[in-house]
Short mmCIF file of C-alpha atoms in Angstrom, two decimals:
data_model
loop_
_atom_site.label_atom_id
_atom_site.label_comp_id
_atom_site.label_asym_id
_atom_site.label_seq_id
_atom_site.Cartn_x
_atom_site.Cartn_y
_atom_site.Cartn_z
CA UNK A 1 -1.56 28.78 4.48
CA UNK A 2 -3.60 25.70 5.39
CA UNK A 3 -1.08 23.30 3.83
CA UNK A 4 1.83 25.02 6.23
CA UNK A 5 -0.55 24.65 9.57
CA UNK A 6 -1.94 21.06 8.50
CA UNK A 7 2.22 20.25 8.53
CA UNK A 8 2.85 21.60 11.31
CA UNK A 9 0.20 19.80 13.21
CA UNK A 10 1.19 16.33 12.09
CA UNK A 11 3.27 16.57 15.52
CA UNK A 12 -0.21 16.54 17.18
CA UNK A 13 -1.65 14.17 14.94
CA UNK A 14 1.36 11.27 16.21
CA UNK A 15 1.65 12.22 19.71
CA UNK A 16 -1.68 12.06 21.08
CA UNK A 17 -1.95 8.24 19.04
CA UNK A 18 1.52 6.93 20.94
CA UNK A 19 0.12 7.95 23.92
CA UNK A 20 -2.92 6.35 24.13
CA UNK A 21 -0.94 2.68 22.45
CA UNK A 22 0.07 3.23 26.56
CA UNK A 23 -3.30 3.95 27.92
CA UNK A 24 -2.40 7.33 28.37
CA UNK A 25 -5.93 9.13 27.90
CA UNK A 26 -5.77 11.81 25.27
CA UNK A 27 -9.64 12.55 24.81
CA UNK A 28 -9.33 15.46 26.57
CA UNK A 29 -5.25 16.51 26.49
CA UNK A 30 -3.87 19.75 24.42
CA UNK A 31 -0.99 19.31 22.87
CA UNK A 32 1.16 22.01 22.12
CA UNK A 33 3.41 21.68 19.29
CA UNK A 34 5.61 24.21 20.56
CA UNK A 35 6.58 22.21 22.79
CA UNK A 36 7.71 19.47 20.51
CA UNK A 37 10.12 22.10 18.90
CA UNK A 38 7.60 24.02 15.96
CA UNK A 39 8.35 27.58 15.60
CA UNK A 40 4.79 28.65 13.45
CA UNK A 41 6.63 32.06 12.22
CA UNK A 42 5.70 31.56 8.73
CA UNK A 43 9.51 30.90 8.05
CA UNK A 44 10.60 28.30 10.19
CA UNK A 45 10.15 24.52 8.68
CA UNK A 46 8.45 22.63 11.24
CA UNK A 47 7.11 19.98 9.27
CA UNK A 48 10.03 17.44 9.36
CA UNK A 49 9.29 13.83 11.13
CA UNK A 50 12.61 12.95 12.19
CA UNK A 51 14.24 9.79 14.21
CA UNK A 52 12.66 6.70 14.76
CA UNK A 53 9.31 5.78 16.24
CA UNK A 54 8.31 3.07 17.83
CA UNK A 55 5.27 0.90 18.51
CA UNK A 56 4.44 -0.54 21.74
CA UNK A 57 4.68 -3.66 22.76
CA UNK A 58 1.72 -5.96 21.91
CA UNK A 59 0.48 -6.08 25.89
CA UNK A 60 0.61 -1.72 26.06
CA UNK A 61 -2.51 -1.46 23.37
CA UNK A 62 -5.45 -1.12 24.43
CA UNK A 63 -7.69 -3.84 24.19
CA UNK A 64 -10.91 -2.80 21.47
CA UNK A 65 -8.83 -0.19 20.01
CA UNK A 66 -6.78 -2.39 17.79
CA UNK A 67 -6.97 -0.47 14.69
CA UNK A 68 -3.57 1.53 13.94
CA UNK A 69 -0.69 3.35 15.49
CA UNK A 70 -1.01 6.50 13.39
CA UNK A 71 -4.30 7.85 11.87
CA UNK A 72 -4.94 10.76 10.04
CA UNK A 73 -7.89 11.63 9.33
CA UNK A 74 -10.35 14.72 7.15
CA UNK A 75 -7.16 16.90 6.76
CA UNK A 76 -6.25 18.59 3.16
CA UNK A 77 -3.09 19.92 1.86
CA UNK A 78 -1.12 17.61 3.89
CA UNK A 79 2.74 17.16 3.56
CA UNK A 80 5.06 14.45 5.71
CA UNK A 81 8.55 14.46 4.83
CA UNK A 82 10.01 12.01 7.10
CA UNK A 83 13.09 13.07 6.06
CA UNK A 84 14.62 9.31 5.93
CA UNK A 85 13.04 8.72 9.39
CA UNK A 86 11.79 5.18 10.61
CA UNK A 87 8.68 3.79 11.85
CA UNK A 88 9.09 0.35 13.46
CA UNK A 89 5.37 -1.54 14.06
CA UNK A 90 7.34 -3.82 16.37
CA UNK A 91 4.70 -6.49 14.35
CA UNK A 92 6.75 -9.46 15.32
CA UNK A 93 4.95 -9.77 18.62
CA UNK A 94 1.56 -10.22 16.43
CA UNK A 95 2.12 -12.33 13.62
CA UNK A 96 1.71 -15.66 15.34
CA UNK A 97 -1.78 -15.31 15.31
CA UNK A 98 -2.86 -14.59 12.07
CA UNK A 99 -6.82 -14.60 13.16
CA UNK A 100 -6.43 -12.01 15.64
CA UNK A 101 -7.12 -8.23 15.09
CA UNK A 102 -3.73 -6.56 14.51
CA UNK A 103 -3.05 -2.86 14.16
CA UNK A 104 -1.64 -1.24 10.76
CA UNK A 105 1.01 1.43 11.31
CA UNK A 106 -0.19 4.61 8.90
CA UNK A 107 -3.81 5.06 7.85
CA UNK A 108 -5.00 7.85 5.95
CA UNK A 109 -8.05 8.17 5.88
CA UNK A 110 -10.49 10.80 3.83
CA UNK A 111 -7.50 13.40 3.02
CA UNK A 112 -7.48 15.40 0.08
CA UNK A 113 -3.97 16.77 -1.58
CA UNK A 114 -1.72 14.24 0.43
CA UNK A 115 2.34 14.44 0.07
CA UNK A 116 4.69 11.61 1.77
CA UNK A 117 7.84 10.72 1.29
CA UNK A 118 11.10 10.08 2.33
CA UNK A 119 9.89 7.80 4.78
CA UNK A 120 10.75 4.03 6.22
CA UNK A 121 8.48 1.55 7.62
CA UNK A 122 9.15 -1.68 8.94
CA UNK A 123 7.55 -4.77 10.70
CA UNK A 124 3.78 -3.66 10.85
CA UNK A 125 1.49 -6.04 12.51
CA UNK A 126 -0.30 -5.63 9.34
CA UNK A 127 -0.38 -3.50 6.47
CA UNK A 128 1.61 -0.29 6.81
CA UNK A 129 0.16 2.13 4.90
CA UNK A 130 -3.73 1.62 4.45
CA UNK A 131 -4.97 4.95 2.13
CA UNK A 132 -9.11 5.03 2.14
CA UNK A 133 -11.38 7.61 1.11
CA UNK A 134 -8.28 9.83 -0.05
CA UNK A 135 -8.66 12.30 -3.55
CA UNK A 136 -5.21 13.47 -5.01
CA UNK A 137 -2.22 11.50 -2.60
CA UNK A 138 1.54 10.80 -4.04
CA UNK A 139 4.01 8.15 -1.70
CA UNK A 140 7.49 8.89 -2.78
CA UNK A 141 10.91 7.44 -1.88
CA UNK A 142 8.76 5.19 0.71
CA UNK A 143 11.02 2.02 2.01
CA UNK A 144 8.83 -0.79 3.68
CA UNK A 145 10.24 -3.68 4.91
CA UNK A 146 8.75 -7.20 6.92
CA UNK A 147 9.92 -10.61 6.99
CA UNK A 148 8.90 -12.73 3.68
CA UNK A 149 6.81 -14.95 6.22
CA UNK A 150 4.81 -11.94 8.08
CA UNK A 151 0.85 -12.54 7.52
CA UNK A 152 -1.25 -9.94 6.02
CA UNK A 153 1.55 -7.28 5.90
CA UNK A 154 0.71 -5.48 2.68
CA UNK A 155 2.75 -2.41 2.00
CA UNK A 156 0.02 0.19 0.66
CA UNK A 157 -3.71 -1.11 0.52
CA UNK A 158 -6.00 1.50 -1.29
CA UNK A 159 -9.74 1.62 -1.11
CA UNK A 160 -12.03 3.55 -2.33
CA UNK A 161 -9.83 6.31 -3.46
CA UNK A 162 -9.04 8.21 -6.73
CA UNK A 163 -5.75 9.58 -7.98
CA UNK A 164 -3.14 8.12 -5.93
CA UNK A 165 0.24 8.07 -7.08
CA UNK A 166 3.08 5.91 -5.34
CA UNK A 167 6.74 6.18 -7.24
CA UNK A 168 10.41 5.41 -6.54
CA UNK A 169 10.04 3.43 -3.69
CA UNK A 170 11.20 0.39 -2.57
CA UNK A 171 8.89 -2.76 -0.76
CA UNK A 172 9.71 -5.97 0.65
CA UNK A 173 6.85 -7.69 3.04
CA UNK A 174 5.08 -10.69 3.77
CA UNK A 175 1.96 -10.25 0.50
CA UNK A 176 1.19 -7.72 -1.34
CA UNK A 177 3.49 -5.05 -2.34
CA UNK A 178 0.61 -2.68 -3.37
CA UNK A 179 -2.94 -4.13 -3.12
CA UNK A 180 -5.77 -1.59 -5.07
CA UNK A 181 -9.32 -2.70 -3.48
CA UNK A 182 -12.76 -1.32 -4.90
CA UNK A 183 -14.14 1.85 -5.40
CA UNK A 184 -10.65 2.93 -6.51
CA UNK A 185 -9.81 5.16 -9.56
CA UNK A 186 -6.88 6.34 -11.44
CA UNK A 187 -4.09 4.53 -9.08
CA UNK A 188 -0.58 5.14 -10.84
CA UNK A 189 2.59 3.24 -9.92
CA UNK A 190 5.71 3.53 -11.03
CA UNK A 191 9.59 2.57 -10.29
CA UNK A 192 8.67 0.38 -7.30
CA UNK A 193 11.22 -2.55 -6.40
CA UNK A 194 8.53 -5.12 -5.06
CA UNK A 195 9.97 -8.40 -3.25
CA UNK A 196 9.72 -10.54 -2.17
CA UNK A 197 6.57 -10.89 -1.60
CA UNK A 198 3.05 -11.33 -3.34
CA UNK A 199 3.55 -8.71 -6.26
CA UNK A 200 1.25 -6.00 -7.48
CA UNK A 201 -2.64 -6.72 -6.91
CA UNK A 202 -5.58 -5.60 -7.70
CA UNK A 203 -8.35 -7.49 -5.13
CA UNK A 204 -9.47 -9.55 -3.79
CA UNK A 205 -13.14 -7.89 -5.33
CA UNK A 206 -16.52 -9.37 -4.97
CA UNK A 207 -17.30 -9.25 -1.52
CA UNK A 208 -19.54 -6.51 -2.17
CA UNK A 209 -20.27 -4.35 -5.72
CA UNK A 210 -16.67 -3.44 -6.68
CA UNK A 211 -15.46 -1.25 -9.44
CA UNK A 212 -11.46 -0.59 -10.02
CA UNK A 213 -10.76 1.40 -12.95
CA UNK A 214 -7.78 3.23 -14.72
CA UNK A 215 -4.67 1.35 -13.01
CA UNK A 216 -1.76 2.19 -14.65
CA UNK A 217 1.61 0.32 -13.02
CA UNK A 218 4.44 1.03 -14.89
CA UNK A 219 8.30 0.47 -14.76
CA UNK A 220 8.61 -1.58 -12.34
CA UNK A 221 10.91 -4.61 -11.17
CA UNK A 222 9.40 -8.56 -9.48
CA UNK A 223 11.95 -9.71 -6.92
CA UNK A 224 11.04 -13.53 -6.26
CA UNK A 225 7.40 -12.27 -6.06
CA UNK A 226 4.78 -15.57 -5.53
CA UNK A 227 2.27 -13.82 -7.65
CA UNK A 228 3.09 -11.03 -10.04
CA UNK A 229 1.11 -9.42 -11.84
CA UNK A 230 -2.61 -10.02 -10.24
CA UNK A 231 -6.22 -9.30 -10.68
CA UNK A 232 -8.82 -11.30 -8.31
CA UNK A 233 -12.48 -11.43 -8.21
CA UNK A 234 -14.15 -13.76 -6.33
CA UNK A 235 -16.83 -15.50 -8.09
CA UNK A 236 -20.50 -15.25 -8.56
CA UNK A 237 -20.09 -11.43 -7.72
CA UNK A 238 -20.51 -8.36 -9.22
CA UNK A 239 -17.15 -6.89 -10.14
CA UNK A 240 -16.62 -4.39 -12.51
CA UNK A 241 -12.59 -4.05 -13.81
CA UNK A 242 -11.45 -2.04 -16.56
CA UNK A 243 -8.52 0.10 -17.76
CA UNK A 244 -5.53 -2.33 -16.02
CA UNK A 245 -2.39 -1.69 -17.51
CA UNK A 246 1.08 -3.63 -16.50
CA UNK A 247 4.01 -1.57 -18.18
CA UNK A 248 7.36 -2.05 -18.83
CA UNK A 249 7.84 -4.92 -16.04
CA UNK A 250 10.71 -7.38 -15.20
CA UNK A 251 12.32 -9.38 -12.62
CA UNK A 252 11.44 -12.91 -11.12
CA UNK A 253 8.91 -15.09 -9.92
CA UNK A 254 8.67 -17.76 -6.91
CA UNK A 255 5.43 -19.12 -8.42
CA UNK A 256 4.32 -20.66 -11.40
CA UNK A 257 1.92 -17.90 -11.79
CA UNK A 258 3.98 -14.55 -12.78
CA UNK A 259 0.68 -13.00 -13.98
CA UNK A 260 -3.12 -13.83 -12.85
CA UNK A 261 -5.86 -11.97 -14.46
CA UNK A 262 -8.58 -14.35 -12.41
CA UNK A 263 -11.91 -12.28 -13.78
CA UNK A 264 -14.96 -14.37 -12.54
CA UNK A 265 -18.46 -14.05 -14.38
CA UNK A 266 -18.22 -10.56 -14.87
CA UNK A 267 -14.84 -10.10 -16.99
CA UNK A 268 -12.25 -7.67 -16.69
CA UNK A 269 -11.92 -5.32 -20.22
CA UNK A 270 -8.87 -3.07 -21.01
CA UNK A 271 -6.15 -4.88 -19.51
CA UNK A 272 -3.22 -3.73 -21.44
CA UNK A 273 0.08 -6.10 -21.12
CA UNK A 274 3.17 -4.58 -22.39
CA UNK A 275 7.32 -5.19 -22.15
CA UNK A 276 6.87 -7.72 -19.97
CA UNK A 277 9.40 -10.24 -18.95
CA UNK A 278 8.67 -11.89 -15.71
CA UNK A 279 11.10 -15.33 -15.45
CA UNK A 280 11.04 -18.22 -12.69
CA UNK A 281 14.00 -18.25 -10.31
CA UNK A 282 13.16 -22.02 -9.76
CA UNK A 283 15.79 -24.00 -12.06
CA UNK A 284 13.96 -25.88 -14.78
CA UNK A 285 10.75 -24.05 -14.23
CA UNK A 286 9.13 -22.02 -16.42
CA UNK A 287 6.49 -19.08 -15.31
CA UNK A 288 3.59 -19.01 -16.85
CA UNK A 289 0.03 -16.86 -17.34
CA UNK A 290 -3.45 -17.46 -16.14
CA UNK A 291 -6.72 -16.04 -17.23
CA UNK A 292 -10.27 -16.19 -16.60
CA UNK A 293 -12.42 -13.78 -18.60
CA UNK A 294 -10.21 -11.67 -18.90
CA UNK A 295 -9.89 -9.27 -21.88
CA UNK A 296 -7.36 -6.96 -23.45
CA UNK A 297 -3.86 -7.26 -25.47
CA UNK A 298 -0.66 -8.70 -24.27
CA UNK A 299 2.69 -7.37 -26.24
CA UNK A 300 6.08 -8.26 -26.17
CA UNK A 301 5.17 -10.05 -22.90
CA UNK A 302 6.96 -13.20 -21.01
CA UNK A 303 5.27 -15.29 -20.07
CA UNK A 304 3.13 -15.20 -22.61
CA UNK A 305 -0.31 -14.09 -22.29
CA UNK A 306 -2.33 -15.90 -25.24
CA UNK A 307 -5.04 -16.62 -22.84
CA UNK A 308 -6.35 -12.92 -23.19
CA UNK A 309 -9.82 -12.77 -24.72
CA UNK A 310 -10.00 -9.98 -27.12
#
């Protein structure tokens, strides 16, 4: 029963955040979600997210409250079937400054037992789906889309989560396709189209203590990516990376660099390598592989990997 009423309140969950984009206060405001069209007989579905929203223009958010146009936050059992709907961050307004605070468009933050899919993004001021704190969430048949050119406009970020699975879905932005930060654990992907834009990354780690552990990405397809296949510490930190694999991967690369495993002092151990063939779509260039402490076994890989420390 709490998975029906947590979809059925996700109505409640967008409204009251549009509103206030406008300045509309909403600290204290009810919002019925009969009257956005739920039925709550047990029977009805009332969980669809339908149509097309759309953010505010940069001058209608409120100044100080810059962080994102949807949150949800602390709810379990959650489903979102967008049902092919569209959320437009109307980011164009934003990128010129790539210093400023910008807004994301979804962030979900400390959910348990998350469901999304059949959903399309576009244009975020920055990334578009940011999942922290989250335990047991799967992204399915999502379609994100910015410019090549947009700053910072990652497509999922994850932090500090464990088992998160994002499959059969299609992203094209500005960096990284999917970007796996620290304190994140058992983070499948699979049958993503990423491009262009930076690839698949795990980092940058080493800002603070960072661990990332059992990342499997598998089956998926480079389009004119400028990095790859990517792991990034920064140096002189303490990092801890294990249990990377990179599965069954093709397509093309806009950068020398189709895979970086950049480890720093602390090393990266289990990286697994396998059916990879990553080519450059610049004629007479060649893509190549780039390691640094990094350690682990490359097979049947292109380019090849001999730079992996056992």
């Amino acid at each position: 029963m709490q998975s029906l009423i947590t979809c059925v309140l996700i109505i409640a969950f967008i409204s009251p955040c549009l509103c206030h984009r406008w300045n509309v206060g909403t600290q204290n405001t009810i919002y019925n979600v009969i009257d956005f069209g739920a039925v709550g007989d047990g029977k009805t579905d009332d969980t669809q997210l339908q149509g097309v929203i759309v953010a505010p223009t940069k001058d209608a958010w409120v100044e100080g409250n810059l962080n994102t146009l949807i949150m949800i936050s602390n709810v379990n059992g959650l489903t979102i079937d967008g049902s092919g709907g569209l959320i437009d961050g109307y980011g164009s307004a934003w990128w010129a400054c790539k210093s400023c605070p910008r807004p994301s468009v979804l962030i979900i933050n400390s959910c348990n037992s998350v469901s999304v899919t059949n959903l399309n993004m576009i244009n975020s001021p920055k990334s578009h789906i940011h999942v922290n704190g989250c335990e047991g969430a799967t992204f399915s048949h999502i379609n994100i889309s910015a410019p090549g050119d947009s700053p910072n406009t990652d497509g999922f970020d994850i932090s500090t989560s464990k088992n998160i699975m994002i499959e059969d879905s299609t992203i094209a932005t500005g960096d990284d396709c999917i970007a796996i930060s620290g304190g994140s654990s058992y983070i499948n992907v699979t049958g993503i189209a990423c491009g262009p834009g930076h690839g698949i990354s795990i980092g940058s780690l080493g800002k603070k203590f960072d661990t990332v552990q059992e990342v499997y990405v598998r089956n998926c397809s480079f389009i004119r990516t400028t990095n790859g296949a990517r792991i990034k510490t920064f140096p002189n930190q303490a990092v801890e990376v294990s249990d990377v694999t990179y599965r069954g991967i093709h397509g093309t690369s806009l950068d020398g660099r189709a895979i970086t495993l950049d480890c720093g002092e602390s090393g990266c151990y289990g990286i697994v390598l396998d059916q990879i063939n990553i080519v450059s779509c610049l004629t007479g260039k060649s893509a190549s592989c780039f390691c640094n402490n990094a350690h682990g076994t490359a097979t049947a890989t292109n380019p090849n990997c001999t730079c992996l420390l056992p």
